[in-house]
Amino acid sequence: MSLFNRKYIAPPSSPIISNTTRIRSASLATNSAYGRGFFEPGAYSIALKRCENGHDLAQQLADMFDERAQIELAYANQLRHWSYKWRNELSKSQEYGTNKKVWDQLATTGEPMAYVHSTLSASLSESLIPNLRQWRKEHYERYLLHYKKTKEFERDFLDAQKSWNKLLDKISECKSMYYSACKASKLASEAENKSIYYLACKSSKLVDDAESKSSGEQRKKLADKVDTARREIIFTRTKYQQAINEAREQRPNYESTMKTIFERTQAFEKRRLDFFKETYDEYAKILEIATIDNSILKTMNANFKASLLVHDSLQDLLWWDQNYGTQTNSRWPEYEEYID
């Protein structure tokens, strides 16, 4: 049975254990995943799981960018279709003048916008996503059903805990033997006390020599059992305390080894986080180029604003008046002589 699966019994306060040690022990006992300290047997698995998760998270990020690229491409195609459709509709409409020119320019903006979004899609598909997947492939090399780096960390953690786990098993065994000795001593003392009480009750009665001799022998046996049980308590308690002291002696070296391996997992995870940060920065640059610093968008905006400058409602009304309104040449009724 594992030492950490047993019911916890608070040890007596000891000047050997400093307040700092108690604080550190309390903080280490709050592992969010298991409710156990990292140095407890097998609790390092959360660090291995984080390494495994790094591959899946890189895949998720690549999938997210891929979905964005598909959205951008689909939107670009829709913009082109939208621009073509409405320029064609406008050419067949009854709109006229400068208002028609501005409207046509508005519909034309779909083309450069489509180019911008298709370029953004291409940047994601041809640069960002392949780089992300290549990085994942290089850093998460497969080893059978697991990743090579994860197996390496797991092997080192197992080696680091091998002797420590043996010591914990030894402590658990010594503790169990000590507790059993305490229980046996208690039972022996209770049996002896019952025997003394029984003999006291019969002291007022006449008993023959044989019965008296038998009772004396039984009492001696019980006393011997009590004495043996007490010696067993001393022996097992000493073994238990020696095992605890051995753990205290080995703890610094064990902690140091575990921390060294843990820091390697931290460094491995840091490389992932740093690469993700670089990926985010690259994505920000792609968006900036596609929007803020895009010359095509600037030209599109300039052309559209220029078309707005020529928009003149009065001129359009005048043109309409001249071509379809009161200023057109109307045929007025006149007298026409009959010609044979």
Tab-separated table of C-alpha atoms in Angstrom:
chain	number	residue	atom	x	y	z
A	1	MET	CA	0.000	0.000	0.000
A	2	SER	CA	1.301	3.431	-0.907
A	3	LEU	CA	2.335	5.663	1.926
A	4	PHE	CA	0.247	8.494	0.486
A	5	ASN	CA	-2.922	6.395	0.348
A	6	ARG	CA	-2.934	5.936	4.103
A	7	LYS	CA	-4.857	8.085	6.508
A	8	TYR	CA	-2.693	11.050	7.420
A	9	ILE	CA	-1.674	11.302	11.073
A	10	ALA	CA	-0.104	14.588	12.062
A	11	PRO	CA	3.389	14.023	13.483
A	12	PRO	CA	4.452	15.706	16.706
A	13	SER	CA	6.105	19.066	16.270
A	14	SER	CA	9.850	18.819	15.954
A	15	PRO	CA	12.526	21.515	16.041
A	16	ILE	CA	14.259	19.720	13.160
A	17	ILE	CA	11.531	20.799	10.697
A	18	SER	CA	11.653	24.544	10.135
A	19	ASN	CA	8.666	26.793	9.462
A	20	THR	CA	10.000	27.412	5.958
A	21	THR	CA	9.943	23.686	5.273
A	22	ARG	CA	6.344	23.457	6.465
A	23	ILE	CA	5.312	26.341	4.198
A	24	ARG	CA	7.058	24.771	1.214
A	25	SER	CA	5.446	21.400	1.940
A	26	ALA	CA	2.015	23.022	2.111
A	27	SER	CA	2.538	24.805	-1.189
A	28	LEU	CA	3.761	21.635	-2.892
A	29	ALA	CA	0.679	19.756	-1.742
A	30	THR	CA	-1.655	21.854	-3.900
A	31	ASN	CA	-1.233	20.362	-7.354
A	32	SER	CA	-4.228	21.588	-9.356
A	33	ALA	CA	-4.492	18.385	-11.381
A	34	TYR	CA	-4.179	15.733	-8.703
A	35	GLY	CA	-4.355	17.471	-5.355
A	36	ARG	CA	-0.888	16.086	-4.638
A	37	GLY	CA	2.553	17.610	-4.463
A	38	PHE	CA	4.754	17.306	-7.540
A	39	PHE	CA	7.350	15.236	-5.654
A	40	GLU	CA	4.869	12.532	-4.692
A	41	PRO	CA	5.018	9.232	-6.620
A	42	GLY	CA	3.697	9.567	-10.161
A	43	ALA	CA	2.549	13.176	-9.722
A	44	TYR	CA	5.059	14.217	-12.400
A	45	SER	CA	2.629	12.795	-14.974
A	46	ILE	CA	1.017	16.247	-15.204
A	47	ALA	CA	4.300	17.545	-16.662
A	48	LEU	CA	4.334	14.697	-19.193
A	49	LYS	CA	0.732	15.431	-20.101
A	50	ARG	CA	1.646	19.058	-20.747
A	51	CYS	CA	4.340	17.909	-23.188
A	52	GLU	CA	1.824	15.686	-24.951
A	53	ASN	CA	-0.709	18.528	-25.056
A	54	GLY	CA	1.810	20.784	-26.807
A	55	HIS	CA	1.484	18.725	-29.991
A	56	ASP	CA	-2.313	18.867	-29.895
A	57	LEU	CA	-2.316	22.599	-29.176
A	58	ALA	CA	-0.023	23.230	-32.143
A	59	GLN	CA	-2.429	21.206	-34.283
A	60	GLN	CA	-5.386	23.204	-32.974
A	61	LEU	CA	-3.658	26.486	-33.751
A	62	ALA	CA	-2.847	25.285	-37.273
A	63	ASP	CA	-6.464	24.167	-37.730
A	64	MET	CA	-7.710	27.553	-36.551
A	65	PHE	CA	-5.483	29.401	-39.036
A	66	ASP	CA	-6.489	26.969	-41.777
A	67	GLU	CA	-10.153	27.674	-41.085
A	68	ARG	CA	-9.435	31.411	-41.205
A	69	ALA	CA	-7.639	30.963	-44.546
A	70	GLN	CA	-10.654	29.126	-45.964
A	71	ILE	CA	-12.982	31.861	-44.703
A	72	GLU	CA	-10.801	34.564	-46.278
A	73	LEU	CA	-10.665	32.695	-49.595
A	74	ALA	CA	-14.417	32.111	-49.641
A	75	TYR	CA	-15.007	35.771	-48.790
A	76	ALA	CA	-12.648	36.863	-51.587
A	77	ASN	CA	-14.594	34.774	-54.093
A	78	GLN	CA	-17.868	36.191	-52.810
A	79	LEU	CA	-16.527	39.739	-53.149
A	80	ARG	CA	-15.491	39.114	-56.757
A	81	HIS	CA	-18.893	37.671	-57.521
A	82	TRP	CA	-20.551	40.580	-55.740
A	83	SER	CA	-18.507	43.139	-57.701
A	84	TYR	CA	-19.167	41.489	-61.069
A	85	LYS	CA	-22.863	41.032	-60.368
A	86	TRP	CA	-23.601	44.606	-59.329
A	87	ARG	CA	-21.484	46.273	-61.995
A	88	ASN	CA	-23.415	44.224	-64.523
A	89	GLU	CA	-26.731	45.095	-62.878
A	90	LEU	CA	-25.774	48.761	-62.794
A	91	SER	CA	-24.900	48.779	-66.482
A	92	LYS	CA	-28.447	47.656	-67.248
A	93	SER	CA	-30.123	49.921	-64.700
A	94	GLN	CA	-31.801	53.296	-65.154
A	95	GLU	CA	-29.228	55.069	-62.975
A	96	TYR	CA	-27.344	57.965	-64.572
A	97	GLY	CA	-24.792	60.724	-64.208
A	98	THR	CA	-22.225	61.149	-61.469
A	99	ASN	CA	-24.337	59.084	-59.101
A	100	LYS	CA	-23.931	56.135	-61.471
A	101	LYS	CA	-20.174	56.707	-61.644
A	102	VAL	CA	-19.833	56.663	-57.852
A	103	TRP	CA	-22.081	53.625	-57.595
A	104	ASP	CA	-19.955	51.842	-60.186
A	105	GLN	CA	-16.803	52.791	-58.274
A	106	LEU	CA	-18.375	51.410	-55.108
A	107	ALA	CA	-19.077	48.091	-56.822
A	108	THR	CA	-15.523	48.118	-58.176
A	109	THR	CA	-14.113	48.131	-54.620
A	110	GLY	CA	-15.025	44.455	-54.410
A	111	GLU	CA	-12.117	43.510	-56.677
A	112	PRO	CA	-9.244	45.022	-54.660
A	113	MET	CA	-10.888	43.887	-51.439
A	114	ALA	CA	-11.110	40.381	-52.882
A	115	TYR	CA	-7.423	40.554	-53.764
A	116	VAL	CA	-6.560	41.639	-50.223
A	117	HIS	CA	-8.487	38.768	-48.648
A	118	SER	CA	-7.173	36.191	-51.117
A	119	THR	CA	-3.636	37.437	-50.359
A	120	LEU	CA	-4.317	37.079	-46.639
A	121	SER	CA	-5.590	33.551	-47.255
A	122	ALA	CA	-2.484	32.711	-49.268
A	123	SER	CA	-0.168	34.130	-46.586
A	124	LEU	CA	-1.788	31.903	-43.988
A	125	SER	CA	-1.863	28.798	-46.186
A	126	GLU	CA	1.566	29.136	-47.775
A	127	SER	CA	3.628	30.544	-44.917
A	128	LEU	CA	2.156	30.608	-41.431
A	129	ILE	CA	0.438	27.206	-41.384
A	130	PRO	CA	3.319	25.234	-43.011
A	131	ASN	CA	5.809	26.799	-40.575
A	132	LEU	CA	3.617	25.839	-37.644
A	133	ARG	CA	3.193	22.266	-38.827
A	134	GLN	CA	6.900	21.905	-39.594
A	135	TRP	CA	7.805	23.139	-36.120
A	136	ARG	CA	5.376	20.674	-34.579
A	137	LYS	CA	6.862	17.829	-36.619
A	138	GLU	CA	10.425	18.709	-35.582
A	139	HIS	CA	9.678	19.081	-31.871
A	140	TYR	CA	7.231	16.210	-31.405
A	141	GLU	CA	8.942	13.253	-32.995
A	142	ARG	CA	6.931	10.060	-32.614
A	143	TYR	CA	8.168	7.102	-30.573
A	144	LEU	CA	5.682	4.245	-31.009
A	145	LEU	CA	2.495	5.505	-29.322
A	146	HIS	CA	4.133	8.474	-27.620
A	147	TYR	CA	6.475	11.326	-28.413
A	148	LYS	CA	10.215	10.858	-28.088
A	149	LYS	CA	10.700	13.838	-25.787
A	150	THR	CA	7.878	12.736	-23.494
A	151	LYS	CA	9.336	9.229	-23.196
A	152	GLU	CA	12.717	10.747	-22.384
A	153	PHE	CA	11.261	12.829	-19.555
A	154	GLU	CA	9.215	9.889	-18.284
A	155	ARG	CA	12.271	7.622	-18.182
A	156	ASP	CA	14.262	10.209	-16.242
A	157	PHE	CA	11.431	10.813	-13.771
A	158	LEU	CA	11.060	7.066	-13.209
A	159	ASP	CA	14.783	6.701	-12.573
A	160	ALA	CA	14.719	9.644	-10.169
A	161	GLN	CA	11.820	8.177	-8.185
A	162	LYS	CA	12.966	4.552	-8.218
A	163	SER	CA	15.009	4.615	-4.998
A	164	TRP	CA	12.656	7.158	-3.417
A	165	ASN	CA	9.632	4.929	-4.020
A	166	LYS	CA	11.491	1.984	-2.482
A	167	LEU	CA	12.155	4.119	0.558
A	168	LEU	CA	8.484	5.117	0.744
A	169	ASP	CA	7.507	1.442	0.591
A	170	LYS	CA	9.981	0.754	3.388
A	171	ILE	CA	8.485	3.577	5.471
A	172	SER	CA	4.983	2.274	4.813
A	173	GLU	CA	6.013	-1.235	5.877
A	174	CYS	CA	7.793	0.005	9.019
A	175	LYS	CA	4.834	2.180	9.899
A	176	SER	CA	2.448	-0.743	9.450
A	177	MET	CA	4.625	-2.979	11.649
A	178	TYR	CA	4.840	-0.280	14.315
A	179	TYR	CA	1.071	0.244	14.327
A	180	SER	CA	0.512	-3.528	14.486
A	181	ALA	CA	2.892	-3.764	17.440
A	182	CYS	CA	0.986	-0.984	19.210
A	183	LYS	CA	-2.307	-2.808	18.665
A	184	ALA	CA	-0.813	-6.120	19.828
A	185	SER	CA	0.571	-4.466	22.962
A	186	LYS	CA	-2.810	-2.966	23.731
A	187	LEU	CA	-4.538	-6.335	23.361
A	188	ALA	CA	-1.893	-8.041	25.535
A	189	SER	CA	-2.270	-5.405	28.257
A	190	GLU	CA	-6.052	-5.760	28.192
A	191	ALA	CA	-5.762	-9.548	28.487
A	192	GLU	CA	-3.370	-9.197	31.429
A	193	ASN	CA	-5.662	-6.731	33.195
A	194	LYS	CA	-8.628	-9.057	32.736
A	195	SER	CA	-6.600	-11.902	34.219
A	196	ILE	CA	-5.641	-9.804	37.259
A	197	TYR	CA	-9.263	-8.814	37.749
A	198	TYR	CA	-10.368	-12.451	37.486
A	199	LEU	CA	-7.855	-13.579	40.090
A	200	ALA	CA	-8.839	-10.758	42.426
A	201	CYS	CA	-12.465	-11.832	42.239
A	202	LYS	CA	-11.532	-15.381	43.182
A	203	SER	CA	-9.149	-14.395	45.966
A	204	SER	CA	-11.967	-14.495	48.517
A	205	LYS	CA	-12.823	-18.069	47.573
A	206	LEU	CA	-10.965	-21.203	48.445
A	207	VAL	CA	-9.025	-22.656	45.538
A	208	ASP	CA	-6.917	-25.785	45.497
A	209	ASP	CA	-3.196	-25.725	44.847
A	210	ALA	CA	-3.539	-27.043	41.285
A	211	GLU	CA	-5.912	-24.270	40.249
A	212	SER	CA	-3.765	-21.647	41.945
A	213	LYS	CA	-0.667	-22.939	40.167
A	214	SER	CA	-2.497	-22.922	36.810
A	215	SER	CA	-3.672	-19.340	37.288
A	216	GLY	CA	-0.173	-18.228	38.194
A	217	GLU	CA	1.282	-19.815	35.069
A	218	GLN	CA	-1.375	-18.169	32.895
A	219	ARG	CA	-0.693	-14.795	34.456
A	220	LYS	CA	3.042	-15.229	33.833
A	221	LYS	CA	2.395	-16.042	30.175
A	222	LEU	CA	0.248	-12.943	29.801
A	223	ALA	CA	2.904	-10.816	31.478
A	224	ASP	CA	5.516	-12.247	29.123
A	225	LYS	CA	3.306	-11.360	26.154
A	226	VAL	CA	2.950	-7.797	27.405
A	227	ASP	CA	6.696	-7.520	27.866
A	228	THR	CA	7.358	-8.964	24.404
A	229	ALA	CA	4.793	-6.624	22.836
A	230	ARG	CA	6.366	-3.594	24.494
A	231	ARG	CA	9.811	-4.592	23.274
A	232	GLU	CA	8.320	-5.037	19.787
A	233	ILE	CA	6.927	-1.498	19.979
A	234	ILE	CA	10.357	-0.131	20.808
A	235	PHE	CA	11.962	-2.149	18.013
A	236	THR	CA	9.409	-1.281	15.294
A	237	ARG	CA	9.221	2.362	16.351
A	238	THR	CA	12.998	2.604	16.065
A	239	LYS	CA	12.893	1.045	12.588
A	240	TYR	CA	10.086	3.415	11.595
A	241	GLN	CA	11.974	6.464	12.877
A	242	GLN	CA	15.153	5.304	11.142
A	243	ALA	CA	13.267	5.023	7.849
A	244	ILE	CA	11.854	8.535	8.304
A	245	ASN	CA	15.327	9.895	9.074
A	246	GLU	CA	16.668	8.139	5.994
A	247	ALA	CA	13.987	9.880	3.922
A	248	ARG	CA	14.974	13.228	5.412
A	249	GLU	CA	18.580	12.574	4.441
A	250	GLN	CA	17.708	11.537	0.890
A	251	ARG	CA	15.100	14.224	0.299
A	252	PRO	CA	17.469	17.072	-0.766
A	253	ASN	CA	19.141	14.932	-3.423
A	254	TYR	CA	15.794	13.533	-4.577
A	255	GLU	CA	14.227	17.000	-4.784
A	256	SER	CA	17.234	18.353	-6.667
A	257	THR	CA	17.094	15.566	-9.259
A	258	MET	CA	13.347	15.963	-9.755
A	259	LYS	CA	13.667	19.735	-10.084
A	260	THR	CA	16.407	19.359	-12.702
A	261	ILE	CA	14.186	17.136	-14.836
A	262	PHE	CA	11.215	19.415	-14.253
A	263	GLU	CA	13.208	22.440	-15.421
A	264	ARG	CA	13.944	20.569	-18.640
A	265	THR	CA	10.210	20.102	-19.178
A	266	GLN	CA	9.811	23.815	-18.441
A	267	ALA	CA	12.437	24.656	-21.069
A	268	PHE	CA	10.684	22.398	-23.580
A	269	GLU	CA	7.358	24.088	-22.882
A	270	LYS	CA	8.984	27.532	-23.076
A	271	ARG	CA	10.143	26.768	-26.612
A	272	ARG	CA	6.536	26.024	-27.528
A	273	LEU	CA	5.196	29.182	-25.896
A	274	ASP	CA	7.928	31.306	-27.498
A	275	PHE	CA	7.193	29.832	-30.913
A	276	PHE	CA	3.483	30.475	-30.463
A	277	LYS	CA	4.337	34.095	-29.591
A	278	GLU	CA	6.405	34.342	-32.785
A	279	THR	CA	3.462	32.898	-34.707
A	280	TYR	CA	1.101	35.455	-33.185
A	281	ASP	CA	3.524	38.241	-34.135
A	282	GLU	CA	3.721	36.935	-37.698
A	283	TYR	CA	-0.063	36.814	-37.875
A	284	ALA	CA	-0.236	40.419	-36.675
A	285	LYS	CA	2.199	41.436	-39.434
A	286	ILE	CA	0.108	39.630	-42.044
A	287	LEU	CA	-2.996	41.485	-40.887
A	288	GLU	CA	-1.127	44.773	-40.818
A	289	ILE	CA	0.194	44.317	-44.343
A	290	ALA	CA	-3.233	43.198	-45.541
A	291	THR	CA	-5.054	46.147	-44.017
A	292	ILE	CA	-3.128	49.081	-42.554
A	293	ASP	CA	-0.138	49.229	-44.901
A	294	ASN	CA	-1.774	47.764	-47.994
A	295	SER	CA	-1.165	49.926	-51.075
A	296	ILE	CA	-4.068	48.302	-52.919
A	297	LEU	CA	-6.509	49.299	-50.207
A	298	LYS	CA	-5.049	52.790	-50.136
A	299	THR	CA	-5.479	53.118	-53.913
A	300	MET	CA	-8.988	51.729	-53.682
A	301	ASN	CA	-9.898	54.200	-50.958
A	302	ALA	CA	-8.297	57.074	-52.880
A	303	ASN	CA	-10.195	56.213	-56.063
A	304	PHE	CA	-13.455	55.910	-54.233
A	305	LYS	CA	-12.934	59.219	-52.423
A	306	ALA	CA	-12.026	60.834	-55.742
A	307	SER	CA	-15.270	59.580	-57.239
A	308	LEU	CA	-17.121	61.110	-54.319
A	309	LEU	CA	-15.595	64.485	-55.146
A	310	VAL	CA	-17.192	64.501	-58.594
A	311	HIS	CA	-20.586	63.546	-57.249
A	312	ASP	CA	-22.935	66.458	-57.977
A	313	SER	CA	-26.641	66.048	-57.400
A	314	LEU	CA	-27.502	69.342	-59.105
A	315	GLN	CA	-25.456	68.384	-62.152
A	316	ASP	CA	-27.213	65.033	-62.324
A	317	LEU	CA	-30.605	66.723	-62.053
A	318	LEU	CA	-29.605	69.176	-64.763
A	319	TRP	CA	-28.418	66.336	-66.999
A	320	TRP	CA	-31.690	64.549	-66.445
A	321	ASP	CA	-33.594	67.701	-67.160
A	322	GLN	CA	-31.622	68.230	-70.353
A	323	ASN	CA	-32.046	64.678	-71.582
A	324	TYR	CA	-35.417	63.682	-70.222
A	325	GLY	CA	-36.924	66.739	-68.561
A	326	THR	CA	-38.158	70.169	-69.394
A	327	GLN	CA	-35.145	71.106	-71.498
A	328	THR	CA	-35.696	68.402	-74.052
A	329	ASN	CA	-37.138	69.292	-77.446
A	330	SER	CA	-40.809	68.652	-77.097
A	331	ARG	CA	-43.212	68.494	-80.004
A	332	TRP	CA	-45.920	71.072	-79.461
A	333	PRO	CA	-49.187	70.964	-81.359
A	334	GLU	CA	-49.198	73.270	-84.414
A	335	TYR	CA	-51.677	73.867	-87.155
A	336	GLU	CA	-50.856	71.752	-90.138
A	337	GLU	CA	-52.574	72.403	-93.471
A	338	TYR	CA	-53.963	69.521	-95.268
A	339	ILE	CA	-51.826	68.573	-98.220
A	340	ASP	CA	-53.421	66.563	-100.980
